[in-house]
């Protein structure tokens, strides 16, 4: 009795502390119970016990099968409501032990207690039956939901497989397209490089041709000046000869007229004597002139005889031919040595090119090393992106290797082309030199042959020379124009290609940007899915804490290994940096030595160049001196034929002396060249050896670096394997978590209301994204407009270039017309000079006539009138002729001047009009273009600014909504946390009281409680404590404590809200 009383007191205390109000209602219900109801309850109990015993085996099996599913599917049926309960558990207040009573009273009390406990048990049994019915209903609902969920899972798995396959196919196709585009880009870059190399080579050829053209133009100018001088001298001699002949003719006419007009008179004896004296003087002058003519003729004959003797003596001068042959041999040797020197220079150029190539290779290697360092740093920062970055680095290295190989091939091709060009240039030079030697020999022979007929041969040679120079000029201009046209065509073709490449590159960039945006969106969707998955995984993470702890320890070990590897990588990086620094220092030393050697080579080249230039200048100077001396001798032969023979002999002597001096100089310079060649060859061999050593050292260093890189790649591959193993473990965990996710999908049904709100916000975000897309489309349209404006500007620039070309053509036409005007001015000046000369001659004749008049007046006074009349008539006729000539010249000059001035004015007017029209058109076009471009740009900027403002506003709105959403979630999490803290101790207390009641009932009535009910209660409590199923526990508590429906609904709704908050917080 004492034990029972203590148990009841303890129960009373616990129940009084938990529920105060419920105990009062229970006491009132127990006091009002009747014995009839007790008997009815006992009968119902016996019937229920029999039915329970019949259905025991079936219920046990059901409990065992459905106990594990209640925790998963209890929250699936949101509309489920437990039936109203009529059970009111009685209180144990009357079971207290009183004072000392009799046995009969105690027995009666105990019987009452037994009846009370029986009624309690019956009520509990009825409640349990109701719970079982509810459980059967729940089980049916769960089976239906399980079937639907399994079907969904299969469909989702199939969809996921299809999506993965599609994704893999897309990735493959994208990779293939990217590889094809990279190959195209590489090919196009190679083509651009080759075209640039060809353009550089063409520029060098153009420079060489221009230099040759300048040299030839200087020679032409010199030749033209010499020809002009000879022509002027020839004209002077001819004019003097003509003047002399005119004077003779005039004097003869005067003498004849005087002889005819003379009349024999006796009175004019003195006049006759004077006249006879004058005639005798004139006859003497005539005889003297005839004697001079005969002397000149004799000199000409003597010169002709001398030429014939020289031609006969040319047979004897065969020794001169041997001397010429020796001279030619020496020139051939000199040419060979000069070609050998040029070959040495070419070898030096090839060495410089190879040095530059090695420098480029070293720079590329340094760039690759820098890129590898950057990749290592990126791997340190983000281990998750190691695979992608590693593949990218490998692709970059491959492309760089391919670029290097392509560059090597291009350099080899360029080297071959340069060598071929140099060989062609050498051949052309040798051919030019042979032609020059042959021409010089021909000119010498022509000079020796042309002494007899000098005047005719001079004209022929002038004409031939002019024709040759004209043909050469025309050929050179044609070649120059053709080369310019080809270069311009190639330039236009290359510009078109470059524009096409740029357009293709822009299109590819835009496609890649679109693909990247799509991939980013997909990645964001995947990230959201993964975040949801991780949130769902966190719900069942408590069960897998042990496994996660084990794997966390493994991960810690792996992190330690990673740290060790990082430390090793840092050490290796430091070593590489030190090696790179050492290589840089070695490279600096090598570059310094190369610069010194290059300076030495440049000095030696300058010396060689100076020596060759001096030789060439001396040879050209000698040749020019010889030609000038020959021309001077021939010009002097026109004036003084006697001195030409002596000068010719002196010239031959001087030529012999110069040839001997030239031979000596050539021998000396050949010796010098041999010594210089030997020195250069030794220096070049030394440089070759040093260069090979440096290249071998660099090659070994590169091999070492490649081996180290391979070792690091192996370490990274090992790390990747470990990471793959960890990822496989993660995938296994994910599979397990997927199974858990299947169970959690039933819980997500409670979060539909919140998802609706989230979908609304998502729709708003989608609307905002559509707005953003519209603004982006507007931006793209603006970009297209900008591109069109750029194209219009390019077309305008092209038109401006056309206008400038037309302007250049007009300026050339004007320059040609100015040149014509200057030529006409020169002709006018020449005519004016002739007029002045004629006037001077007229004045001289007038003076002579006046003198003759004075002499005639003094000598012939009687016949003065007749002679004066005759002289006046002659002078008047002469003056009239002079005036007529002057008038004709003046009229012609005036007409020419008027025509030229009118033409010049017309041309100037037309040119000014055209220029004015062009300027106006250009200004209009530029103004229109600038205005349209400025308008479009302003519109585009305004639209872009508006779109940016709208986008920024939308982003701010999204951020504000997200912040409000996260704040609401945090508040819900805080409330859930508080509620969990409040509920856990109450549940523990209730579980302890229920377990103690059950134990007490087992002691008093061991036949009442069965092990299945205890297992069921344990499962419910375990599900509640683990957090997998809290609603069932809440329902049981409400049923046991008999709360009202409003209280039940509040408790269940709060429990659902708490679960949804917890899920959102985990997300």
Tab-separated table of C-alpha atoms in Angstrom, residues 760-1041:
chain	number	residue	atom	x	y	z
A	760	UNK	CA	4.877	35.044	-57.729
A	761	UNK	CA	8.167	36.705	-56.908
A	762	UNK	CA	9.793	34.474	-59.551
A	763	UNK	CA	7.240	35.648	-62.096
A	764	UNK	CA	7.992	39.215	-61.141
A	765	UNK	CA	11.681	38.499	-61.568
A	766	UNK	CA	10.952	36.906	-64.950
A	767	UNK	CA	9.020	39.989	-65.951
A	768	UNK	CA	11.957	42.080	-64.913
A	769	UNK	CA	14.273	39.785	-66.863
A	770	UNK	CA	12.051	40.181	-69.937
A	771	UNK	CA	12.323	43.950	-69.476
A	772	UNK	CA	16.074	43.558	-69.170
A	773	UNK	CA	16.124	41.433	-72.330
A	774	UNK	CA	14.118	44.078	-74.157
A	775	UNK	CA	16.594	46.708	-73.002
A	776	UNK	CA	19.443	44.467	-74.093
A	777	UNK	CA	17.823	44.078	-77.494
A	778	UNK	CA	17.570	47.854	-77.684
A	779	UNK	CA	21.234	48.082	-76.774
A	780	UNK	CA	22.062	45.551	-79.494
A	781	UNK	CA	20.040	47.564	-82.004
A	782	UNK	CA	21.973	50.629	-80.923
A	783	UNK	CA	25.200	48.703	-81.410
A	784	UNK	CA	24.087	47.720	-84.908
A	785	UNK	CA	23.265	51.355	-85.606
A	786	UNK	CA	26.689	52.370	-84.365
A	787	UNK	CA	28.262	49.730	-86.636
A	788	UNK	CA	26.243	51.064	-89.573
A	789	UNK	CA	27.439	54.573	-88.718
A	790	UNK	CA	31.007	53.312	-88.635
A	791	UNK	CA	30.509	51.735	-92.067
A	792	UNK	CA	29.050	55.005	-93.354
A	793	UNK	CA	32.061	56.866	-91.959
A	794	UNK	CA	34.364	54.385	-93.717
A	795	UNK	CA	32.511	54.928	-96.991
A	796	UNK	CA	32.811	58.674	-96.515
A	797	UNK	CA	36.515	58.304	-95.811
A	798	UNK	CA	36.822	56.273	-99.003
A	799	UNK	CA	34.999	59.009	-100.946
A	800	UNK	CA	37.262	61.620	-99.399
A	801	UNK	CA	40.257	59.555	-100.511
A	802	UNK	CA	38.805	59.478	-104.035
A	803	UNK	CA	38.359	63.244	-103.942
A	804	UNK	CA	41.921	63.616	-102.738
A	805	UNK	CA	43.148	61.381	-105.563
A	806	UNK	CA	41.222	63.502	-108.057
A	807	UNK	CA	42.713	66.594	-106.463
A	808	UNK	CA	46.154	65.012	-106.787
A	809	UNK	CA	45.465	64.344	-110.487
A	810	UNK	CA	44.373	67.972	-110.976
A	811	UNK	CA	47.531	69.157	-109.260
A	812	UNK	CA	49.613	66.937	-111.534
A	813	UNK	CA	47.831	68.376	-114.565
A	814	UNK	CA	48.500	71.858	-113.260
A	815	UNK	CA	52.169	71.016	-112.694
A	816	UNK	CA	52.393	69.703	-116.275
A	817	UNK	CA	50.788	72.865	-117.597
A	818	UNK	CA	53.141	74.977	-115.508
A	819	UNK	CA	56.006	72.998	-117.002
A	820	UNK	CA	54.683	73.672	-120.504
A	821	UNK	CA	54.367	77.349	-119.645
A	822	UNK	CA	57.949	77.402	-118.412
A	823	UNK	CA	59.079	75.686	-121.635
A	824	UNK	CA	57.213	78.270	-123.675
A	825	UNK	CA	58.701	81.048	-121.575
A	826	UNK	CA	62.129	79.590	-122.279
A	827	UNK	CA	61.340	79.536	-126.011
A	828	UNK	CA	60.162	83.142	-125.794
A	829	UNK	CA	63.363	84.068	-124.002
A	830	UNK	CA	65.382	82.336	-126.716
A	831	UNK	CA	63.442	84.245	-129.392
A	832	UNK	CA	64.041	87.475	-127.487
A	833	UNK	CA	67.717	86.645	-127.329
A	834	UNK	CA	67.771	86.068	-131.091
A	835	UNK	CA	65.999	89.399	-131.535
A	836	UNK	CA	68.539	91.123	-129.355
A	837	UNK	CA	71.342	89.494	-131.337
A	838	UNK	CA	69.772	90.612	-134.609
A	839	UNK	CA	69.377	94.125	-133.225
A	840	UNK	CA	72.997	94.161	-132.182
A	841	UNK	CA	73.986	92.950	-135.607
A	842	UNK	CA	71.845	95.644	-137.170
A	843	UNK	CA	73.501	98.301	-135.029
A	844	UNK	CA	76.886	96.942	-136.045
A	845	UNK	CA	75.913	97.010	-139.710
A	846	UNK	CA	74.634	100.556	-139.298
A	847	UNK	CA	77.904	101.593	-137.758
A	848	UNK	CA	79.776	99.896	-140.597
A	849	UNK	CA	77.568	101.619	-143.134
A	850	UNK	CA	78.149	104.955	-141.458
A	851	UNK	CA	81.869	104.306	-141.580
A	852	UNK	CA	81.631	103.378	-145.215
A	853	UNK	CA	79.563	106.484	-145.783
A	854	UNK	CA	82.167	108.629	-144.111
A	855	UNK	CA	84.944	107.024	-146.130
A	856	UNK	CA	82.957	107.425	-149.320
A	857	UNK	CA	82.287	111.087	-148.500
A	858	UNK	CA	85.911	111.687	-147.916
A	859	UNK	CA	86.966	109.760	-151.005
A	860	UNK	CA	84.176	110.378	-153.480
A	861	UNK	CA	82.683	113.855	-153.246
A	862	UNK	CA	81.346	114.029	-156.871
A	863	UNK	CA	79.606	110.638	-156.730
A	864	UNK	CA	78.465	111.204	-153.150
A	865	UNK	CA	74.877	111.795	-154.133
A	866	UNK	CA	74.531	108.572	-156.063
A	867	UNK	CA	76.349	106.468	-153.453
A	868	UNK	CA	74.419	108.085	-150.678
A	869	UNK	CA	71.179	107.378	-152.449
A	870	UNK	CA	72.198	103.787	-153.011
A	871	UNK	CA	73.308	103.390	-149.409
A	872	UNK	CA	70.119	105.010	-148.177
A	873	UNK	CA	68.037	102.667	-150.327
A	874	UNK	CA	69.980	99.665	-149.079
A	875	UNK	CA	69.744	100.836	-145.478
A	876	UNK	CA	66.035	101.581	-145.831
A	877	UNK	CA	65.431	98.166	-147.340
A	878	UNK	CA	67.455	96.559	-144.571
A	879	UNK	CA	65.637	98.599	-141.919
A	880	UNK	CA	62.272	97.731	-143.432
A	881	UNK	CA	63.206	94.096	-143.376
A	882	UNK	CA	64.320	94.389	-139.775
A	883	UNK	CA	61.115	96.210	-138.852
A	884	UNK	CA	59.028	93.644	-140.661
A	885	UNK	CA	60.875	90.851	-138.844
A	886	UNK	CA	60.432	92.679	-135.571
A	887	UNK	CA	56.752	93.197	-136.254
A	888	UNK	CA	56.319	89.570	-137.186
A	889	UNK	CA	58.180	88.447	-134.053
A	890	UNK	CA	56.190	90.866	-131.892
A	891	UNK	CA	52.863	89.784	-133.378
A	892	UNK	CA	53.766	86.158	-132.985
A	893	UNK	CA	54.879	86.737	-129.427
A	894	UNK	CA	51.735	88.691	-128.614
A	895	UNK	CA	49.528	86.013	-130.144
A	896	UNK	CA	51.404	83.288	-128.263
A	897	UNK	CA	51.195	85.277	-125.030
A	898	UNK	CA	47.488	85.915	-125.489
A	899	UNK	CA	46.781	82.281	-126.270
A	900	UNK	CA	48.860	81.108	-123.321
A	901	UNK	CA	47.267	83.662	-120.985
A	902	UNK	CA	43.761	82.731	-122.159
A	903	UNK	CA	44.484	79.036	-121.761
A	904	UNK	CA	46.033	79.599	-118.351
A	905	UNK	CA	43.066	81.675	-117.240
A	906	UNK	CA	40.615	79.049	-118.495
A	907	UNK	CA	42.530	76.262	-116.782
A	908	UNK	CA	42.799	78.260	-113.581
A	909	UNK	CA	39.090	79.061	-113.687
A	910	UNK	CA	38.140	75.436	-114.318
A	911	UNK	CA	40.528	74.242	-111.650
A	912	UNK	CA	39.206	76.744	-109.101
A	913	UNK	CA	35.613	75.816	-109.932
A	914	UNK	CA	36.343	72.119	-109.571
A	915	UNK	CA	38.198	72.647	-106.312
A	916	UNK	CA	35.384	74.854	-105.026
A	917	UNK	CA	32.785	72.224	-105.985
A	918	UNK	CA	34.833	69.473	-104.392
A	919	UNK	CA	35.296	71.466	-101.205
A	920	UNK	CA	31.580	72.252	-101.044
A	921	UNK	CA	30.637	68.617	-101.658
A	922	UNK	CA	33.143	67.444	-99.109
A	923	UNK	CA	31.933	69.964	-96.546
A	924	UNK	CA	28.299	69.031	-97.167
A	925	UNK	CA	29.026	65.329	-96.917
A	926	UNK	CA	31.080	65.797	-93.776
A	927	UNK	CA	28.449	68.039	-92.180
A	928	UNK	CA	25.631	65.630	-93.069
A	929	UNK	CA	27.617	62.685	-91.810
A	930	UNK	CA	28.643	64.415	-88.622
A	931	UNK	CA	25.123	65.633	-87.930
A	932	UNK	CA	23.533	62.246	-88.619
A	933	UNK	CA	26.220	60.462	-86.652
A	934	UNK	CA	25.923	62.870	-83.727
A	935	UNK	CA	22.138	62.511	-83.726
A	936	UNK	CA	22.271	58.753	-83.811
A	937	UNK	CA	24.980	58.646	-81.187
A	938	UNK	CA	23.034	61.003	-78.929
A	939	UNK	CA	19.877	58.924	-79.377
A	940	UNK	CA	21.812	55.759	-78.702
A	941	UNK	CA	23.461	57.246	-75.629
A	942	UNK	CA	20.104	58.530	-74.367
A	943	UNK	CA	18.475	55.138	-74.870
A	944	UNK	CA	21.391	53.369	-73.268
A	945	UNK	CA	21.301	55.767	-70.327
A	946	UNK	CA	17.543	55.246	-69.884
A	947	UNK	CA	17.916	51.492	-70.147
A	948	UNK	CA	20.784	51.512	-67.659
A	949	UNK	CA	18.711	53.557	-65.227
A	950	UNK	CA	15.756	51.210	-65.604
A	951	UNK	CA	17.997	48.172	-65.169
A	952	UNK	CA	19.563	49.695	-62.070
A	953	UNK	CA	16.094	50.429	-60.663
A	954	UNK	CA	14.957	46.899	-61.390
A	955	UNK	CA	18.086	45.498	-59.794
A	956	UNK	CA	17.493	47.627	-56.712
A	957	UNK	CA	13.893	46.439	-56.528
A	958	UNK	CA	15.007	42.815	-56.829
A	959	UNK	CA	17.616	43.346	-54.140
A	960	UNK	CA	15.044	44.939	-51.839
A	961	UNK	CA	12.632	42.056	-52.388
A	962	UNK	CA	15.385	39.552	-51.772
A	963	UNK	CA	16.369	41.338	-48.581
A	964	UNK	CA	12.752	41.375	-47.391
A	965	UNK	CA	12.451	37.705	-48.256
A	966	UNK	CA	15.628	36.797	-46.386
A	967	UNK	CA	14.579	38.924	-43.404
A	968	UNK	CA	11.215	37.159	-43.262
A	969	UNK	CA	12.986	33.794	-43.430
A	970	UNK	CA	15.346	34.797	-40.615
A	971	UNK	CA	12.418	35.874	-38.426
A	972	UNK	CA	10.689	32.557	-39.070
A	973	UNK	CA	13.888	30.687	-38.250
A	974	UNK	CA	14.218	32.580	-34.978
A	975	UNK	CA	10.610	31.744	-34.038
A	976	UNK	CA	11.114	28.060	-34.949
A	977	UNK	CA	14.230	27.931	-32.847
A	978	UNK	CA	12.396	29.420	-29.871
A	979	UNK	CA	9.478	27.021	-30.254
A	980	UNK	CA	11.787	24.023	-30.498
A	981	UNK	CA	13.504	25.116	-27.316
A	982	UNK	CA	10.121	25.426	-25.578
A	983	UNK	CA	8.688	22.143	-26.909
A	984	UNK	CA	11.648	19.820	-26.223
A	985	UNK	CA	11.473	19.935	-22.376
A	986	UNK	CA	7.682	19.528	-22.340
A	987	UNK	CA	7.945	16.502	-24.618
A	988	UNK	CA	10.660	14.976	-22.435
A	989	UNK	CA	8.558	15.446	-19.322
A	990	UNK	CA	5.471	14.030	-20.982
A	991	UNK	CA	7.390	11.049	-22.290
A	992	UNK	CA	8.801	10.359	-18.828
A	993	UNK	CA	5.344	10.570	-17.205
A	994	UNK	CA	3.762	8.379	-19.844
A	995	UNK	CA	6.514	5.800	-19.491
A	996	UNK	CA	6.193	5.790	-15.656
A	997	UNK	CA	2.403	5.395	-15.969
A	998	UNK	CA	2.911	2.524	-18.303
A	999	UNK	CA	5.383	0.870	-15.940
A	1000	UNK	CA	2.989	1.348	-13.031
A	1001	UNK	CA	0.159	-0.177	-15.054
A	1002	UNK	CA	2.440	-3.059	-15.973
A	1003	UNK	CA	3.100	-3.723	-12.321
A	1004	UNK	CA	-0.587	-3.660	-11.388
A	1005	UNK	CA	-2.011	-5.119	-14.605
A	1006	UNK	CA	0.608	-7.031	-16.519
A	1007	UNK	CA	-1.969	-8.430	-18.888
A	1008	UNK	CA	-3.072	-5.028	-20.271
A	1009	UNK	CA	-0.095	-3.457	-22.269
A	1010	UNK	CA	1.513	-5.362	-25.050
A	1011	UNK	CA	4.966	-4.890	-26.593
A	1012	UNK	CA	3.551	-3.633	-29.912
A	1013	UNK	CA	2.123	-0.492	-28.327
A	1014	UNK	CA	5.421	0.267	-26.621
A	1015	UNK	CA	7.297	-0.145	-29.904
A	1016	UNK	CA	4.800	2.099	-31.632
A	1017	UNK	CA	5.177	4.775	-28.962
A	1018	UNK	CA	8.962	4.471	-29.143
A	1019	UNK	CA	8.891	4.999	-32.922
A	1020	UNK	CA	6.640	8.044	-32.576
A	1021	UNK	CA	8.888	9.570	-29.893
A	1022	UNK	CA	12.038	8.774	-31.947
A	1023	UNK	CA	10.546	10.386	-35.050
A	1024	UNK	CA	9.608	13.448	-32.979
A	1025	UNK	CA	13.058	13.703	-31.379
A	1026	UNK	CA	14.917	13.282	-34.695
A	1027	UNK	CA	12.647	15.848	-36.328
A	1028	UNK	CA	11.420	13.610	-39.157
A	1029	UNK	CA	7.769	13.474	-37.991
A	1030	UNK	CA	6.403	15.931	-35.428
A	1031	UNK	CA	2.769	16.059	-36.491
A	1032	UNK	CA	1.914	12.526	-35.314
A	1033	UNK	CA	3.339	13.289	-31.863
A	1034	UNK	CA	1.356	16.500	-31.745
A	1035	UNK	CA	-1.799	14.634	-32.722
A	1036	UNK	CA	-1.163	11.952	-30.060
A	1037	UNK	CA	-0.581	14.614	-27.417
A	1038	UNK	CA	-3.776	16.392	-28.439
A	1039	UNK	CA	-5.680	13.095	-28.287
A	1040	UNK	CA	-4.260	12.112	-24.910
A	1041	UNK	CA	-4.748	15.534	-23.348
